[in-house]
mmCIF file of C-alpha atoms in Angstrom:
data_model
loop_
_atom_site.group_PDB
_atom_site.id
_atom_site.type_symbol
_atom_site.label_atom_id
_atom_site.label_comp_id
_atom_site.label_asym_id
_atom_site.label_seq_id
_atom_site.Cartn_x
_atom_site.Cartn_y
_atom_site.Cartn_z
ATOM 1 C CA MET X 1 10.032 25.527 -8.601
ATOM 2 C CA ALA X 2 7.584 24.976 -5.717
ATOM 3 C CA GLU X 3 8.929 22.900 -2.904
ATOM 4 C CA SER X 4 7.280 19.476 -2.737
ATOM 5 C CA PRO X 5 4.812 19.117 0.164
ATOM 6 C CA MET X 6 6.045 18.030 3.593
ATOM 7 C CA TRP X 7 4.574 14.501 3.317
ATOM 8 C CA GLU X 8 6.400 13.935 0.025
ATOM 9 C CA GLN X 9 9.766 14.987 1.573
ATOM 10 C CA VAL X 10 9.303 12.966 4.756
ATOM 11 C CA GLY X 11 8.007 9.948 2.861
ATOM 12 C CA ALA X 12 10.805 10.005 0.297
ATOM 13 C CA SER X 13 13.478 10.419 3.020
ATOM 14 C CA PHE X 14 12.040 7.548 5.001
ATOM 15 C CA VAL X 15 11.901 5.266 1.953
ATOM 16 C CA HIS X 16 15.492 6.127 1.064
ATOM 17 C CA LEU X 17 16.671 5.425 4.633
ATOM 18 C CA TYR X 18 14.638 2.236 4.963
ATOM 19 C CA TYR X 19 16.101 0.579 1.892
ATOM 20 C CA ARG X 20 19.560 1.832 2.537
ATOM 21 C CA HIS X 21 19.477 0.125 5.994
ATOM 22 C CA PHE X 22 17.761 -2.943 4.566
ATOM 23 C CA ASP X 23 20.417 -3.476 1.931
ATOM 24 C CA ALA X 24 23.465 -2.524 3.988
ATOM 25 C CA ASP X 25 22.791 -3.345 7.649
ATOM 26 C CA ARG X 26 19.315 -4.624 8.533
ATOM 27 C CA VAL X 27 19.914 -4.248 12.317
ATOM 28 C CA GLN X 28 19.510 -0.520 11.887
ATOM 29 C CA LEU X 29 15.892 -0.947 10.751
ATOM 30 C CA SER X 30 15.159 -1.495 14.459
ATOM 31 C CA ALA X 31 15.206 2.277 15.068
ATOM 32 C CA LEU X 32 12.314 2.729 12.604
ATOM 33 C CA TYR X 33 9.779 0.561 14.518
ATOM 34 C CA THR X 34 8.135 0.738 17.940
ATOM 35 C CA GLU X 35 6.361 -1.838 20.147
ATOM 36 C CA ALA X 36 3.077 -0.836 18.494
ATOM 37 C CA SER X 37 4.314 -1.308 14.908
ATOM 38 C CA CYS X 38 2.628 -3.937 12.668
ATOM 39 C CA LEU X 39 4.354 -5.850 9.876
ATOM 40 C CA SER X 40 2.661 -8.117 7.344
ATOM 41 C CA TRP X 41 5.355 -9.999 5.398
ATOM 42 C CA GLU X 42 3.958 -12.075 2.548
ATOM 43 C CA GLY X 43 0.728 -12.538 4.594
ATOM 44 C CA GLU X 44 2.468 -13.376 7.890
ATOM 45 C CA GLN X 45 1.751 -10.890 10.703
ATOM 46 C CA PHE X 46 4.155 -9.543 13.317
ATOM 47 C CA GLN X 47 3.558 -6.920 15.978
ATOM 48 C CA GLY X 48 6.177 -4.925 17.900
ATOM 49 C CA LYS X 49 9.802 -4.080 17.235
ATOM 50 C CA SER X 50 11.152 -7.374 18.701
ATOM 51 C CA ALA X 51 8.947 -9.663 16.625
ATOM 52 C CA ILE X 52 9.517 -7.577 13.497
ATOM 53 C CA MET X 53 13.302 -7.499 13.908
ATOM 54 C CA GLU X 54 13.391 -11.236 14.580
ATOM 55 C CA LYS X 55 11.673 -11.746 11.236
ATOM 56 C CA MET X 56 13.866 -9.215 9.454
ATOM 57 C CA LEU X 57 17.125 -10.603 10.775
ATOM 58 C CA ASN X 58 16.230 -14.187 9.904
ATOM 59 C CA LEU X 59 15.226 -13.657 6.273
ATOM 60 C CA PRO X 60 16.869 -16.471 4.357
ATOM 61 C CA PHE X 61 19.440 -14.696 2.181
ATOM 62 C CA GLN X 62 22.906 -13.199 2.475
ATOM 63 C CA LYS X 63 22.555 -10.107 0.425
ATOM 64 C CA ILE X 64 19.734 -8.107 -1.050
ATOM 65 C CA GLN X 65 19.472 -5.066 -3.254
ATOM 66 C CA HIS X 66 16.280 -3.018 -3.728
ATOM 67 C CA SER X 67 15.641 -0.693 -6.572
ATOM 68 C CA ILE X 68 12.570 1.576 -6.560
ATOM 69 C CA THR X 69 10.330 1.986 -9.614
ATOM 70 C CA SER X 70 7.712 4.324 -8.116
ATOM 71 C CA GLN X 71 6.758 5.790 -4.796
ATOM 72 C CA ASP X 72 3.574 7.565 -3.784
ATOM 73 C CA HIS X 73 3.055 9.574 -0.569
ATOM 74 C CA GLN X 74 -0.074 10.993 0.944
ATOM 75 C CA PRO X 75 -1.075 12.815 4.133
ATOM 76 C CA ALA X 76 -3.071 10.303 6.262
ATOM 77 C CA PRO X 77 -5.328 10.556 9.372
ATOM 78 C CA ASP X 78 -3.741 11.471 12.729
ATOM 79 C CA ASN X 79 -0.998 13.479 10.976
ATOM 80 C CA CYS X 80 0.463 10.341 9.563
ATOM 81 C CA ILE X 81 2.060 9.833 6.149
ATOM 82 C CA LEU X 82 1.178 6.960 3.872
ATOM 83 C CA SER X 83 3.849 5.710 1.435
ATOM 84 C CA MET X 84 3.563 3.039 -1.300
ATOM 85 C CA VAL X 85 6.704 1.710 -2.973
ATOM 86 C CA VAL X 86 6.837 -0.417 -6.089
ATOM 87 C CA GLY X 87 10.168 -1.837 -7.122
ATOM 88 C CA GLN X 88 12.448 -4.721 -7.815
ATOM 89 C CA LEU X 89 14.750 -6.661 -5.567
ATOM 90 C CA LYS X 90 17.591 -9.030 -6.113
ATOM 91 C CA VAL X 91 18.438 -11.626 -3.435
ATOM 92 C CA ASP X 92 21.832 -13.368 -3.590
ATOM 93 C CA GLU X 93 22.201 -14.851 -7.112
ATOM 94 C CA GLU X 94 18.437 -15.244 -7.716
ATOM 95 C CA PRO X 95 16.581 -13.559 -10.644
ATOM 96 C CA VAL X 96 15.177 -10.085 -10.055
ATOM 97 C CA MET X 97 11.696 -10.082 -8.497
ATOM 98 C CA GLY X 98 9.048 -7.331 -8.308
ATOM 99 C CA PHE X 99 7.768 -6.222 -4.949
ATOM 100 C CA HIS X 100 5.464 -3.707 -3.338
ATOM 101 C CA GLN X 101 5.619 -2.373 0.135
ATOM 102 C CA LEU X 102 3.710 0.255 2.035
ATOM 103 C CA PHE X 103 4.375 2.191 5.178
ATOM 104 C CA ILE X 104 2.408 4.432 7.492
ATOM 105 C CA LEU X 105 4.735 6.958 9.217
ATOM 106 C CA LYS X 106 3.958 8.766 12.421
ATOM 107 C CA ASN X 107 5.884 11.479 14.194
ATOM 108 C CA MET X 108 6.757 10.482 17.759
ATOM 109 C CA ASN X 109 9.092 12.601 19.880
ATOM 110 C CA ASP X 110 10.298 14.493 16.786
ATOM 111 C CA LYS X 111 11.177 11.339 14.923
ATOM 112 C CA TRP X 112 9.287 9.653 12.101
ATOM 113 C CA ILE X 113 8.672 6.002 12.892
ATOM 114 C CA CYS X 114 6.862 3.270 10.999
ATOM 115 C CA THR X 115 3.534 2.172 12.580
ATOM 116 C CA ASN X 116 2.521 -0.087 9.655
ATOM 117 C CA ASP X 117 4.457 -2.033 7.069
ATOM 118 C CA ILE X 118 3.025 -4.397 4.504
ATOM 119 C CA PHE X 119 5.274 -6.289 2.053
ATOM 120 C CA ARG X 120 4.395 -8.540 -0.862
ATOM 121 C CA LEU X 121 6.443 -9.977 -3.651
ATOM 122 C CA ALA X 122 4.890 -9.475 -7.106
ATOM 123 C CA LEU X 123 5.548 -13.089 -7.985
ATOM 124 C CA TYR X 124 1.932 -14.069 -8.443
ATOM 125 C CA ASN X 125 0.859 -10.907 -10.114
ATOM 126 C CA PHE X 126 0.450 -12.364 -13.597
ATOM 127 C CA ALA X 127 -1.706 -15.185 -14.842
ATOM 128 C CA MET E 1 -12.202 -21.629 14.407
ATOM 129 C CA ALA E 2 -11.405 -18.238 15.884
ATOM 130 C CA GLU E 3 -13.186 -15.324 14.269
ATOM 131 C CA SER E 4 -10.862 -13.137 12.259
ATOM 132 C CA PRO E 5 -10.024 -9.757 13.835
ATOM 133 C CA MET E 6 -12.379 -6.809 13.275
ATOM 134 C CA TRP E 7 -9.920 -4.994 10.941
ATOM 135 C CA GLU E 8 -9.685 -8.099 8.706
ATOM 136 C CA GLN E 9 -13.456 -8.323 8.463
ATOM 137 C CA VAL E 10 -13.969 -4.645 7.785
ATOM 138 C CA GLY E 11 -11.059 -4.477 5.362
ATOM 139 C CA ALA E 12 -12.173 -7.572 3.392
ATOM 140 C CA SER E 13 -15.797 -6.298 3.238
ATOM 141 C CA PHE E 14 -14.627 -2.888 2.016
ATOM 142 C CA VAL E 15 -12.394 -4.417 -0.652
ATOM 143 C CA HIS E 16 -15.193 -6.690 -1.846
ATOM 144 C CA LEU E 17 -17.622 -3.736 -2.065
ATOM 145 C CA TYR E 18 -15.121 -1.388 -3.688
ATOM 146 C CA TYR E 19 -14.325 -3.683 -6.596
ATOM 147 C CA ARG E 20 -17.897 -4.799 -7.017
ATOM 148 C CA HIS E 21 -18.956 -1.125 -7.451
ATOM 149 C CA PHE E 22 -15.867 -0.420 -9.573
ATOM 150 C CA ASP E 23 -16.655 -3.260 -12.044
ATOM 151 C CA ALA E 24 -20.460 -2.912 -12.108
ATOM 152 C CA ASP E 25 -21.322 0.774 -11.509
ATOM 153 C CA ARG E 26 -18.514 3.171 -10.726
ATOM 154 C CA VAL E 27 -20.900 5.982 -9.710
ATOM 155 C CA GLN E 28 -21.525 4.090 -6.475
ATOM 156 C CA LEU E 29 -17.857 4.513 -5.415
ATOM 157 C CA SER E 30 -18.847 8.055 -4.555
ATOM 158 C CA ALA E 31 -20.362 6.884 -1.229
ATOM 159 C CA LEU E 32 -16.954 5.556 -0.138
ATOM 160 C CA TYR E 33 -15.061 8.890 -0.278
ATOM 161 C CA THR E 34 -15.395 12.194 1.556
ATOM 162 C CA GLU E 35 -14.186 15.706 0.798
ATOM 163 C CA ALA E 36 -10.982 14.951 2.743
ATOM 164 C CA SER E 37 -10.151 11.741 0.830
ATOM 165 C CA CYS E 38 -6.902 11.570 -1.206
ATOM 166 C CA LEU E 39 -6.415 9.514 -4.308
ATOM 167 C CA SER E 40 -3.125 8.881 -6.131
ATOM 168 C CA TRP E 41 -3.829 7.266 -9.506
ATOM 169 C CA GLU E 42 -0.688 6.231 -11.368
ATOM 170 C CA GLY E 43 1.138 9.144 -9.682
ATOM 171 C CA GLU E 44 -1.561 11.756 -10.303
ATOM 172 C CA GLN E 45 -3.054 13.244 -7.166
ATOM 173 C CA PHE E 46 -6.721 14.111 -6.434
ATOM 174 C CA GLN E 47 -8.315 15.383 -3.261
ATOM 175 C CA GLY E 48 -11.991 15.292 -2.326
ATOM 176 C CA LYS E 49 -14.946 13.247 -3.435
ATOM 177 C CA SER E 50 -15.701 15.455 -6.482
ATOM 178 C CA ALA E 51 -12.175 15.428 -7.953
ATOM 179 C CA ILE E 52 -11.837 11.699 -7.280
ATOM 180 C CA MET E 53 -15.177 10.859 -8.846
ATOM 181 C CA GLU E 54 -14.430 13.024 -11.851
ATOM 182 C CA LYS E 55 -11.259 10.958 -12.380
ATOM 183 C CA MET E 56 -13.010 7.651 -11.763
ATOM 184 C CA LEU E 57 -15.910 8.354 -14.148
ATOM 185 C CA ASN E 58 -13.579 9.517 -16.924
ATOM 186 C CA LEU E 59 -11.247 6.533 -16.983
ATOM 187 C CA PRO E 60 -10.837 5.633 -20.650
ATOM 188 C CA PHE E 61 -12.495 2.257 -20.941
ATOM 189 C CA GLN E 62 -15.970 0.770 -21.283
ATOM 190 C CA LYS E 63 -15.672 -2.259 -18.987
ATOM 191 C CA ILE E 64 -13.262 -3.466 -16.356
ATOM 192 C CA GLN E 65 -12.937 -6.606 -14.293
ATOM 193 C CA HIS E 66 -10.727 -6.892 -11.218
ATOM 194 C CA SER E 67 -9.579 -10.144 -9.673
ATOM 195 C CA ILE E 68 -7.765 -10.120 -6.345
ATOM 196 C CA THR E 69 -4.621 -12.177 -5.756
ATOM 197 C CA SER E 70 -3.883 -11.161 -2.174
ATOM 198 C CA GLN E 71 -5.161 -8.724 0.417
ATOM 199 C CA ASP E 72 -3.561 -7.653 3.685
ATOM 200 C CA HIS E 73 -5.248 -5.698 6.460
ATOM 201 C CA GLN E 74 -3.812 -4.036 9.549
ATOM 202 C CA PRO E 75 -5.074 -1.833 12.407
ATOM 203 C CA ALA E 76 -3.657 1.657 11.837
ATOM 204 C CA PRO E 77 -3.323 4.898 13.868
ATOM 205 C CA ASP E 78 -6.481 6.843 14.767
ATOM 206 C CA ASN E 79 -8.584 3.617 14.739
ATOM 207 C CA CYS E 80 -8.157 3.320 11.004
ATOM 208 C CA ILE E 81 -7.712 0.200 8.970
ATOM 209 C CA LEU E 82 -4.962 -0.209 6.311
ATOM 210 C CA SER E 83 -5.601 -2.542 3.386
ATOM 211 C CA MET E 84 -3.238 -3.530 0.545
ATOM 212 C CA VAL E 85 -4.642 -5.361 -2.470
ATOM 213 C CA VAL E 86 -2.624 -7.076 -5.176
ATOM 214 C CA GLY E 87 -4.460 -8.361 -8.220
ATOM 215 C CA GLN E 88 -5.072 -8.392 -11.909
ATOM 216 C CA LEU E 89 -7.469 -6.346 -14.043
ATOM 217 C CA LYS E 90 -8.813 -6.674 -17.505
ATOM 218 C CA VAL E 91 -9.931 -3.562 -19.363
ATOM 219 C CA ASP E 92 -12.116 -3.948 -22.488
ATOM 220 C CA GLU E 93 -10.333 -6.360 -24.835
ATOM 221 C CA GLU E 94 -6.774 -5.543 -23.566
ATOM 222 C CA PRO E 95 -4.418 -8.118 -22.042
ATOM 223 C CA VAL E 96 -4.616 -8.759 -18.283
ATOM 224 C CA MET E 97 -2.464 -6.316 -16.256
ATOM 225 C CA GLY E 98 -1.244 -6.570 -12.634
ATOM 226 C CA PHE E 99 -2.189 -3.842 -10.198
ATOM 227 C CA HIS E 100 -1.778 -2.899 -6.583
ATOM 228 C CA GLN E 101 -3.969 -0.590 -4.581
ATOM 229 C CA LEU E 102 -4.113 0.447 -0.974
ATOM 230 C CA PHE E 103 -6.739 2.007 1.187
ATOM 231 C CA ILE E 104 -6.942 3.608 4.623
ATOM 232 C CA LEU E 105 -10.429 3.197 6.043
ATOM 233 C CA LYS E 106 -11.877 5.335 8.808
ATOM 234 C CA ASN E 107 -15.104 5.005 10.677
ATOM 235 C CA MET E 108 -17.219 8.175 10.326
ATOM 236 C CA ASN E 109 -20.782 8.258 11.633
ATOM 237 C CA ASP E 110 -20.915 4.471 11.831
ATOM 238 C CA LYS E 111 -19.791 4.049 8.264
ATOM 239 C CA TRP E 112 -16.376 2.999 6.982
ATOM 240 C CA ILE E 113 -15.074 5.477 4.376
ATOM 241 C CA CYS E 114 -11.862 5.657 2.439
ATOM 242 C CA THR E 115 -9.532 8.483 3.492
ATOM 243 C CA ASN E 116 -6.597 7.410 1.301
ATOM 244 C CA ASP E 117 -6.408 5.473 -1.918
ATOM 245 C CA ILE E 118 -3.212 4.792 -3.953
ATOM 246 C CA PHE E 119 -3.373 2.831 -7.222
ATOM 247 C CA ARG E 120 -0.555 1.657 -9.494
ATOM 248 C CA LEU E 121 -0.446 -0.680 -12.453
ATOM 249 C CA ALA E 122 2.276 -3.327 -12.181
ATOM 250 C CA LEU E 123 3.299 -2.671 -15.824
ATOM 251 C CA TYR E 124 6.762 -1.446 -15.064
ATOM 252 C CA ASN E 125 7.494 -3.893 -12.323
ATOM 253 C CA PHE E 126 9.994 -5.980 -14.273
ATOM 254 C CA ALA E 127 13.233 -5.019 -15.930
#
C-alpha cells in the first residue's frame, strides 16, 4: 500500500499528540505554541504562548476526554500543514458535545509547531 | 468603534462572496481557486481549479442554501488569512444539516484567492 503523504502523517501525529496532552496534562500543550501563535476559542482571540496557555490552563473543568470523528490534512502555503478535526468531547459529568478545531502547523527548527488554532463547540449547529 | 482588523474584513468578505456564489451560481466559484488550490470534500481530495470545479458543478442537488452560525478569522503564515465557518445548509427538500468549512486565503495579483478549502457535514458529530 502506498505510504500516506507527509502532510497526512505529520498532521495525524500532531492531532494525536495534541489531544493526548490536552486530556492528560494540558501544561504540555505549551511546547506546541510559539509567541506568534494565534488561538480563537469560541470566538475569543489570544496571541502568543503565554496568553494561550493562560486560557488553556484556566478552562473551567476538571477532566476532559476528546474523541475524533474525522480529520482532514492538506499542504498549505509556506510549507505549512492545515488540519481540521471534527469530534466529540466530554467534560466532567456533562453530556457529550460536538466540537471542531483546526490547526496550521509549521516546521521551525526541525519541530512542528502550531501557528494557528481555532476551536468551536458544535452546540449551536442545529436549528 | 475601532475598525476590525484587515484579516477579519477580508475573511468576512470572502465568506460572504463564497456562499453567495455557491447558492446562486456555482460556476462563479471558479474565480476563487487557482491550479494550486486544494479541496477536501467530505474526505475526498481534489487539487487545482479544474478538478475542484468539476466536483462543485456535479454535486447531486438542484438548489442549496447556506446560513452561517459563526465565522472565525486569523492572520496565518505567508500573509495568508485563515477562516473557519460553522453553519447550516439546506439542500433541495432535505432536512437542514450542520456543516463546517475552512479556507486559507492568499493575496495573488491584488486578489484574494483560496489556496485551501476543507468541507465536512456535521452529520456524524453526535453519538
